[in-house]
Short mmCIF file of C-alpha atoms in Angstrom, two decimals:
data_model
loop_
_atom_site.label_atom_id
_atom_site.label_comp_id
_atom_site.label_asym_id
_atom_site.label_seq_id
_atom_site.Cartn_x
_atom_site.Cartn_y
_atom_site.Cartn_z
CA MET A 1 58.07 351.44 149.06
CA ALA A 2 55.53 351.07 146.38
CA LEU A 3 55.82 347.82 144.24
CA GLU A 4 56.65 349.81 141.03
CA ASP A 5 59.28 351.79 142.74
CA TYR A 6 60.81 348.64 144.21
CA LEU A 7 60.81 346.70 140.79
CA SER A 8 62.27 349.78 139.00
CA ASN A 9 65.23 349.57 141.55
CA GLN A 10 65.68 345.98 140.57
CA ALA A 11 65.51 346.42 136.93
CA SER A 12 68.99 344.59 136.50
CA GLU A 13 67.36 341.50 137.99
CA GLY A 14 63.88 341.31 136.63
CA THR A 15 61.38 342.72 134.05
CA LEU A 16 57.82 343.58 134.25
CA ASP A 17 55.58 341.75 131.58
CA SER A 18 52.94 343.52 129.49
CA ASP A 19 50.35 341.08 130.85
CA GLY A 20 50.96 342.28 134.28
CA GLY A 21 53.32 339.26 135.16
CA PHE A 22 56.84 339.63 136.50
CA THR A 23 59.93 337.82 135.19
CA LEU A 24 63.18 337.30 137.08
CA ASP A 25 66.37 335.75 135.95
CA LEU A 26 67.29 333.31 138.72
CA SER A 27 70.71 332.56 136.94
CA ARG A 28 71.86 336.08 137.84
CA ALA A 29 71.49 335.09 141.44
CA ALA A 30 73.63 331.75 141.42
CA ASP A 31 75.61 332.84 144.53
CA LYS A 32 72.20 333.31 146.55
CA LEU A 33 70.80 330.13 145.17
CA ALA A 34 73.82 328.22 146.26
CA LYS A 35 73.25 329.10 149.68
CA PHE A 36 69.90 327.39 149.44
CA ALA A 37 71.27 323.91 148.19
CA LEU A 38 69.25 321.26 149.68
CA PRO A 39 70.86 317.92 150.54
CA SER A 40 69.32 316.17 147.42
CA HIS A 41 67.08 316.78 144.39
CA SER A 42 64.10 315.37 146.23
CA HIS A 43 64.31 317.34 149.35
CA TYR A 44 62.32 320.20 147.89
CA LEU A 45 59.34 317.91 148.83
CA LEU A 46 60.05 318.38 152.50
CA LYS A 47 59.90 322.13 152.31
CA ILE A 48 56.42 321.84 150.43
CA ILE A 49 55.36 319.62 153.36
CA GLN A 50 56.47 322.25 155.75
CA VAL A 51 54.47 324.98 153.92
CA ALA A 52 51.30 322.64 154.10
CA HIS A 53 52.03 322.50 157.97
CA HIS A 54 52.26 326.35 158.30
CA LEU A 55 48.96 326.65 156.58
CA GLN A 56 47.27 323.95 158.66
CA ALA A 57 46.43 321.64 155.83
CA ASP A 58 44.72 318.30 156.96
CA GLU A 59 46.17 316.22 153.93
CA VAL A 60 48.83 316.44 151.49
CA SER A 61 48.70 314.31 148.11
CA VAL A 62 52.06 313.42 146.36
CA ARG A 63 52.10 311.88 143.15
CA ILE A 64 55.53 310.69 141.88
CA GLU A 65 54.89 310.00 138.21
CA LYS A 66 57.43 308.96 135.45
CA PHE A 67 57.74 312.37 134.12
CA ARG A 68 56.03 314.68 136.59
CA THR A 69 55.79 315.06 140.30
CA VAL A 70 52.77 316.77 141.76
CA VAL A 71 51.96 317.78 145.38
CA ARG A 72 48.42 319.03 146.17
CA PHE A 73 46.69 320.21 149.33
CA ARG A 74 43.75 322.31 150.65
CA ALA A 75 44.25 324.84 153.74
CA PRO A 76 42.27 327.30 155.68
CA LEU A 77 45.03 329.81 155.49
CA GLY A 78 46.74 331.79 152.77
CA GLY A 79 49.52 333.77 154.45
CA SER A 80 52.18 335.74 152.84
CA ILE A 81 52.70 333.36 149.98
CA THR A 82 49.53 334.63 148.27
CA ASP A 83 50.99 338.29 148.19
CA SER A 84 52.64 338.87 144.88
CA ASP A 85 54.61 341.80 146.26
CA ALA A 86 56.16 339.54 149.10
CA ILE A 87 56.98 336.74 146.50
CA TYR A 88 58.77 339.16 144.26
CA ARG A 89 60.81 340.52 147.00
CA ALA A 90 61.79 336.99 148.37
CA PHE A 91 62.89 335.76 145.03
CA VAL A 92 64.89 338.96 144.49
CA ASP A 93 66.78 338.54 147.73
CA PRO A 94 66.18 335.20 149.34
CA LEU A 95 68.83 335.86 152.00
CA GLU A 96 66.57 338.67 153.49
CA ILE A 97 63.49 336.49 153.99
CA LYS A 98 62.20 336.76 157.65
CA ASP A 99 58.86 335.03 157.35
CA PRO A 100 59.37 331.19 157.95
CA LEU A 101 56.57 330.46 155.65
CA MET A 102 57.89 332.34 152.88
CA PHE A 103 61.31 330.90 153.51
CA ASP A 104 60.09 327.35 153.29
CA LEU A 105 58.15 328.07 150.00
CA VAL A 106 61.04 329.81 148.31
CA SER A 107 63.66 327.13 149.54
CA GLY A 108 61.45 324.49 148.23
CA LEU A 109 60.85 326.10 144.83
CA MET A 110 64.55 326.88 144.35
CA GLY A 111 65.38 323.30 145.34
CA THR A 112 63.52 322.28 142.06
CA VAL A 113 65.94 324.32 139.81
CA THR A 114 68.24 321.33 138.98
CA ASP A 115 69.21 319.57 135.69
CA GLU A 116 66.82 316.77 136.67
CA ASN A 117 63.80 319.04 136.20
CA LEU A 118 62.58 320.87 133.15
CA GLU A 119 59.91 323.27 134.70
CA THR A 120 58.21 324.18 137.92
CA LEU A 121 54.58 325.42 138.27
CA TRP A 122 53.44 326.57 141.85
CA SER A 123 49.80 327.74 141.95
CA PHE A 124 47.44 328.78 144.68
CA SER A 125 43.68 329.80 144.48
CA GLU A 126 40.78 330.93 146.47
CA GLY A 127 37.36 331.23 145.00
CA HIS A 128 37.63 332.40 141.24
CA SER A 129 41.06 333.88 141.53
CA GLY A 130 44.57 332.67 141.85
CA ARG A 131 48.27 333.22 141.11
CA ARG A 132 50.84 331.04 139.69
CA VAL A 133 54.70 330.83 139.81
CA PHE A 134 56.60 329.49 136.86
CA ILE A 135 60.30 328.45 136.77
CA ASN A 136 61.56 327.18 133.45
CA ARG A 137 64.82 325.25 132.62
CA GLU A 138 66.58 328.54 131.60
CA ARG A 139 66.00 329.39 135.37
CA ARG A 140 63.72 332.26 134.53
CA PHE A 141 61.01 332.90 137.20
CA SER A 142 57.59 334.50 136.52
CA ILE A 143 54.52 335.07 138.44
CA GLN A 144 50.96 335.75 137.04
CA ASP A 145 47.45 336.03 138.19
CA PHE A 146 44.69 333.83 136.72
CA LYS A 147 40.89 333.41 136.91
CA LEU A 148 39.04 330.06 137.42
CA SER A 149 35.88 329.33 135.50
CA HIS A 150 34.33 327.49 138.47
CA PRO A 151 35.11 328.37 142.08
CA LEU A 152 36.57 325.80 144.59
CA GLU A 153 34.10 323.59 146.44
CA GLU A 154 32.56 325.24 149.62
CA ASP A 155 32.75 322.16 151.62
CA GLN A 156 36.49 322.09 151.75
CA HIS A 157 39.18 324.46 152.96
CA PRO A 158 38.97 327.58 150.71
CA ASN A 159 42.72 327.66 149.46
CA ALA A 160 44.00 325.25 147.10
CA TYR A 161 47.73 324.68 146.40
CA THR A 162 49.48 322.80 143.75
CA LEU A 163 53.08 322.01 142.93
CA SER A 164 53.90 320.52 139.62
CA VAL A 165 57.57 319.61 138.45
CA LEU A 166 58.24 318.37 135.12
CA HIS A 167 61.10 315.91 134.50
CA PRO A 168 62.76 315.19 131.17
CA ARG A 169 61.79 312.32 129.16
CA THR A 170 64.47 309.67 128.48
CA TRP A 171 64.74 306.28 127.09
CA LYS A 172 66.92 305.47 130.16
CA PHE A 173 63.82 304.14 132.16
CA TRP A 174 65.95 303.25 135.22
CA LEU A 175 66.69 306.98 135.76
CA ALA A 176 63.07 307.87 136.24
CA ALA A 177 62.62 304.68 138.51
CA ARG A 178 65.59 305.72 140.59
CA ARG A 179 64.16 309.36 140.82
CA ARG A 180 60.89 308.18 141.90
CA ALA A 181 62.30 305.86 144.49
CA ALA A 182 64.62 308.59 145.90
CA ALA A 183 61.64 311.06 146.22
CA ALA A 184 59.46 308.48 148.06
CA ARG A 185 62.50 307.50 150.36
CA VAL A 186 63.11 311.25 151.29
CA LEU A 187 59.41 311.59 152.52
CA GLU A 188 59.41 308.20 154.36
CA GLU A 189 62.65 308.76 156.16
CA ASN A 190 61.78 312.31 157.15
CA CYS A 191 57.99 312.69 157.59
CA ARG A 192 56.93 309.83 159.77
CA PHE A 193 56.12 312.42 162.57
CA SER A 194 53.89 314.44 160.26
CA GLY A 195 50.86 316.24 161.70
CA VAL A 196 49.36 316.18 158.19
CA LYS A 197 48.33 313.14 156.55
CA ILE A 198 50.62 312.41 153.54
CA SER A 199 49.65 310.02 150.73
CA ILE A 200 52.30 308.89 148.19
CA ASP A 201 50.87 307.61 144.85
CA ASN A 202 47.49 307.11 146.78
CA ARG A 203 49.08 305.14 149.69
CA GLU A 204 48.96 306.89 152.95
CA LEU A 205 52.45 307.38 154.55
CA GLU A 206 52.39 305.44 157.90
CA ILE A 207 53.66 307.61 160.63
CA HIS A 208 55.54 306.42 163.70
CA SER A 209 53.86 304.23 166.16
CA SER A 210 54.73 304.94 169.84
CA SER A 211 57.36 302.16 169.88
CA VAL A 212 59.61 304.72 168.14
CA VAL A 213 60.72 305.53 171.68
CA ASN A 214 62.10 301.90 171.87
CA ASP A 215 63.89 301.95 168.43
CA HIS A 216 67.26 302.38 169.79
CA THR A 217 67.04 299.47 172.28
CA LYS A 218 65.97 296.94 169.61
CA ARG A 219 68.73 294.38 169.00
CA THR A 220 68.59 291.89 166.13
CA LEU A 221 70.80 288.82 166.00
CA TRP A 222 71.70 287.39 162.80
CA GLY A 223 72.76 283.81 161.79
CA SER A 224 73.21 282.59 158.20
CA HIS A 225 71.80 286.01 157.18
CA GLU A 226 68.60 284.99 158.62
CA GLU A 227 66.93 286.96 161.64
CA ILE A 228 66.85 284.54 164.56
CA ALA A 229 65.87 286.80 167.51
CA TRP A 230 64.48 290.21 168.26
CA GLU A 231 64.60 291.75 171.60
CA ALA A 232 63.27 295.12 172.85
CA ASP A 233 63.47 296.89 176.21
CA PRO A 234 60.28 298.97 176.48
CA ARG A 235 60.07 302.24 178.26
CA SER A 236 58.53 302.02 181.76
CA SER A 237 56.13 304.85 180.83
CA ILE A 238 55.43 307.32 178.09
CA LEU A 239 54.01 310.70 178.47
CA TYR A 240 52.20 312.52 175.55
CA GLU A 241 51.93 316.25 176.04
CA MET A 242 48.99 316.57 173.72
CA ALA A 243 48.70 319.82 171.30
CA ASP A 244 45.73 321.96 171.10
CA PRO A 245 43.66 322.45 167.86
CA GLY A 246 45.48 324.89 165.53
CA GLU A 247 48.78 324.52 167.23
CA GLN A 248 51.96 323.32 165.43
CA ARG A 249 52.16 319.54 166.26
CA PHE A 250 53.66 316.26 165.40
CA CYS A 251 51.80 312.98 165.44
CA LEU A 252 52.36 309.37 166.82
CA LEU A 253 50.14 306.34 166.30
CA ARG A 254 48.52 305.59 169.74
CA PRO A 255 48.78 301.91 170.83
CA SER A 256 45.90 299.56 170.42
CA LEU A 257 43.22 299.98 172.99
CA SER A 258 43.12 296.31 173.25
CA ALA A 259 46.55 296.12 174.76
CA TYR A 260 45.71 298.44 177.67
CA VAL A 261 43.07 298.83 180.36
CA VAL A 262 42.12 302.23 182.11
CA ARG A 263 41.97 302.40 185.82
CA ALA A 264 41.07 305.23 188.07
CA ASP A 265 39.73 307.36 184.95
CA TYR A 266 43.17 308.06 183.49
CA MET A 267 45.65 305.32 184.47
CA ASN A 268 46.37 303.56 181.06
CA LEU A 269 48.08 300.23 181.99
CA TRP A 270 49.36 297.44 179.96
CA VAL A 271 46.62 294.76 180.31
CA SER A 272 48.84 291.61 181.07
CA GLY A 273 50.69 293.67 183.66
CA THR A 274 47.63 293.98 185.76
CA ARG A 275 47.27 290.19 186.15
CA VAL A 276 48.51 288.41 189.35
CA ASN A 277 50.16 285.57 187.50
CA ASN A 278 51.98 287.85 184.96
CA THR A 279 55.55 286.87 184.17
CA LEU A 280 55.94 288.97 181.01
CA LYS A 281 56.86 292.40 179.96
CA PRO A 282 55.71 294.59 177.21
CA ASP A 283 57.20 293.71 173.88
CA GLY A 284 57.92 297.35 173.22
CA ILE A 285 56.25 297.34 169.85
CA SER A 286 52.58 296.57 170.05
CA SER A 287 52.52 297.36 173.77
CA ALA A 288 55.19 300.27 173.88
CA ALA A 289 55.46 300.58 177.70
CA TRP A 290 54.05 299.51 180.94
CA MET A 291 51.93 302.43 181.09
CA LEU A 292 50.92 305.40 178.83
CA GLN A 293 50.14 308.99 180.28
CA PHE A 294 48.10 311.33 178.10
CA ARG A 295 48.04 314.94 179.32
CA GLN A 296 45.73 317.64 177.84
CA ASN A 297 46.12 321.26 179.43
CA ASP A 298 48.14 319.66 182.33
CA GLU A 299 45.40 317.17 183.17
CA ASN A 300 45.70 313.41 182.58
CA VAL A 301 43.00 311.93 180.43
CA SER A 302 42.08 308.45 179.49
CA MET A 303 43.48 306.88 176.27
CA ARG A 304 40.09 306.49 175.06
CA PHE A 305 39.85 310.06 174.42
CA ALA A 306 43.04 310.33 172.66
CA PRO A 307 42.72 309.99 168.94
CA LYS A 308 44.40 307.33 166.91
CA ARG A 309 46.94 309.92 165.54
CA VAL A 310 47.96 311.67 168.59
CA PRO A 311 48.69 315.17 168.14
CA CYS A 312 51.66 316.19 170.29
CA ARG A 313 53.70 318.95 171.47
CA ALA A 314 56.11 316.52 173.07
CA VAL A 315 56.54 312.95 174.15
CA LEU A 316 58.78 311.80 176.82
CA GLY A 317 59.64 308.24 177.24
CA LEU A 318 61.16 307.27 180.49
CA ASN A 319 63.00 304.13 181.83
CA TYR A 320 62.93 303.63 185.56
CA HIS A 321 64.55 300.22 185.46
CA ALA A 322 68.28 301.25 185.99
CA PRO A 323 69.23 302.37 182.47
CA ASP A 324 72.76 301.35 181.85
CA GLU A 325 75.45 303.96 181.87
CA ASP A 326 75.80 304.14 178.13
CA ASP A 327 71.89 304.48 177.77
CA ALA A 328 72.18 308.09 176.76
CA PHE A 329 69.55 310.60 176.78
CA ARG A 330 68.15 310.97 173.17
CA VAL A 331 66.40 313.91 171.65
CA LYS A 332 64.31 314.07 168.31
CA VAL A 333 63.04 317.35 167.01
CA VAL A 334 60.38 317.94 164.51
CA ARG A 335 59.71 321.06 162.56
CA CYS A 336 56.32 321.44 160.37
CA GLY A 337 56.18 317.67 159.97
CA VAL A 338 59.74 317.03 159.09
CA THR A 339 62.34 315.37 161.48
CA VAL A 340 65.06 318.05 161.81
CA LEU A 341 67.29 316.52 164.37
CA GLU A 342 68.01 313.05 166.06
CA THR A 343 70.87 313.18 168.59
CA ARG A 344 72.27 311.65 171.62
CA MET A 345 73.14 313.97 174.34
CA THR A 346 76.40 312.43 175.48
CA GLU A 347 78.32 315.69 175.50
CA HIS A 348 75.76 316.97 178.05
CA ALA A 349 75.35 314.05 180.16
CA ASP A 350 75.92 315.73 183.55
CA ARG A 351 73.47 318.61 182.57
CA PHE A 352 70.70 316.22 181.71
CA LYS A 353 71.54 313.48 184.27
CA ASP A 354 67.81 313.48 185.27
CA PHE A 355 67.00 312.40 181.69
CA GLN A 356 69.47 309.43 181.51
CA GLY A 357 67.82 306.53 179.48
CA ALA A 358 64.98 308.91 178.51
CA VAL A 359 63.68 309.79 174.91
CA LEU A 360 62.28 313.26 174.14
CA ILE A 361 60.68 314.19 171.10
CA PHE A 362 59.17 317.63 170.62
CA CYS A 363 57.91 319.97 167.99
CA ASP A 364 59.70 323.35 167.32
CA HIS A 365 59.44 326.24 164.90
CA GLU A 366 61.73 328.78 166.56
CA LEU A 367 65.27 327.24 166.88
CA GLU A 368 68.07 328.17 164.74
CA THR A 369 68.80 325.96 161.77
CA ASP A 370 71.31 325.88 158.91
CA LEU A 371 70.35 327.79 155.73
CA THR A 372 68.28 324.79 154.47
CA GLY A 373 66.09 324.98 157.42
CA LEU A 374 66.38 321.16 157.66
CA GLN A 375 68.96 320.86 160.62
CA ILE A 376 68.64 322.28 163.95
CA LEU A 377 71.81 323.87 165.41
CA GLN A 378 72.79 322.40 168.70
CA ASN A 379 73.83 325.70 170.48
CA GLU A 380 72.91 327.05 173.73
CA ALA A 381 69.51 327.88 172.67
CA PHE A 382 68.81 324.44 171.76
CA LEU A 383 70.02 323.26 175.15
CA GLU A 384 67.73 325.66 176.86
CA LYS A 385 64.77 324.60 174.86
CA VAL A 386 65.54 320.77 175.86
CA GLU A 387 65.66 322.10 179.66
CA SER A 388 62.12 323.73 179.14
CA TYR A 389 60.79 320.11 179.00
CA ARG A 390 62.29 319.27 182.48
CA HIS A 391 58.92 320.14 184.01
CA LEU A 392 57.54 316.87 182.49
CA LEU A 393 59.68 314.68 184.61
CA ALA A 394 57.66 315.37 187.91
CA PRO A 395 54.05 314.45 186.66
CA ALA A 396 55.74 311.58 184.57
CA THR A 397 57.28 310.23 187.82
CA ALA A 398 54.15 310.71 189.90
CA TYR A 399 52.15 308.89 187.26
CA TYR A 400 54.61 306.11 187.22
CA LYS A 401 54.74 305.67 190.89
CA LYS A 402 50.97 305.64 191.11
CA GLY A 403 50.51 303.16 188.28
CA ARG A 404 53.26 300.85 189.53
CA ASP A 405 50.93 299.89 192.60
CA MET A 406 48.41 298.81 190.06
CA LEU A 407 50.75 296.36 188.09
CA THR A 408 52.27 293.11 188.66
CA MET A 409 55.87 293.81 187.57
#
């Protein structure tokens, strides 16, 4: 259907402006918008982070100011979100969106339509031309083309994207402070596996270190409200299934090279564990495990060739030291840089008995989610997806057995 015919059929929902833009009354689609409700007023930021991952951006800058929040990034791709026709259709009927990229953009922009915000401006440009989407406080949506007087720098990715959300001015300064803290917290709590570098007010968001596989085993003892002990039970080995360039990924910080030594080309062993008089064990934090296994295209590689931010399809932390019966198999799922599931597989303990005591983290963009796209549904497809990583058990076990002979444990 031609765009003009489509718009004429939707005359009750929108109007074509004289300057070629399109205006849509979002208030008339209140029931549709309600289905896209995000968990908080700040969760729209997560959807924009997911958009940046779809488009293979390298970095995302987030500035959370007193009266404005701005997100900027450059990317090599444009995708469907640069197509006016596709954007019109998506906003007219958001429940019919099939493209994950468009879904995340529309969900994010709709997430800005709250009483906390005055207006939203989303713009994207390439070379001299670009388009902008504008949503005002009356919930009227419009899209227009624009021209740039100067093209974008050629030494960077060709596509530039900016989200600007304007917040109301108020003498109640604590409200702005509370909003800014909430926005930063949403990013810090949900994006620490991000495959894209994220800066918040010029401070880079620190991604999880490899010790995240030990987080559930850390126990803190308290006395007189002061921390008096910290214990950790480190994984026996951690396998990193590294992603290829351009592939959807999540990232973990590689442990320091100074804490590990490489033997036999690719055996990455905890330094102290190779000493005859060793009586210690890895601390589970700076030294996350007895040994680290990096795999690229089914081949083991030295950790010297792994970047500091390790791009991963999956990470499997195994504990061969007789895990307790209540040490459940744990799974974390990351979608486009955002953690969308953290769960203990207690209801399926028999099915995943071989994984007892293990931690599996993997990247996914296919499993079914709720309407926000921020929570994976734990259905049979999810269980089968977890099953698909069973093939990592054999190489991980073989690696551990070989490394164990090189360690004094």
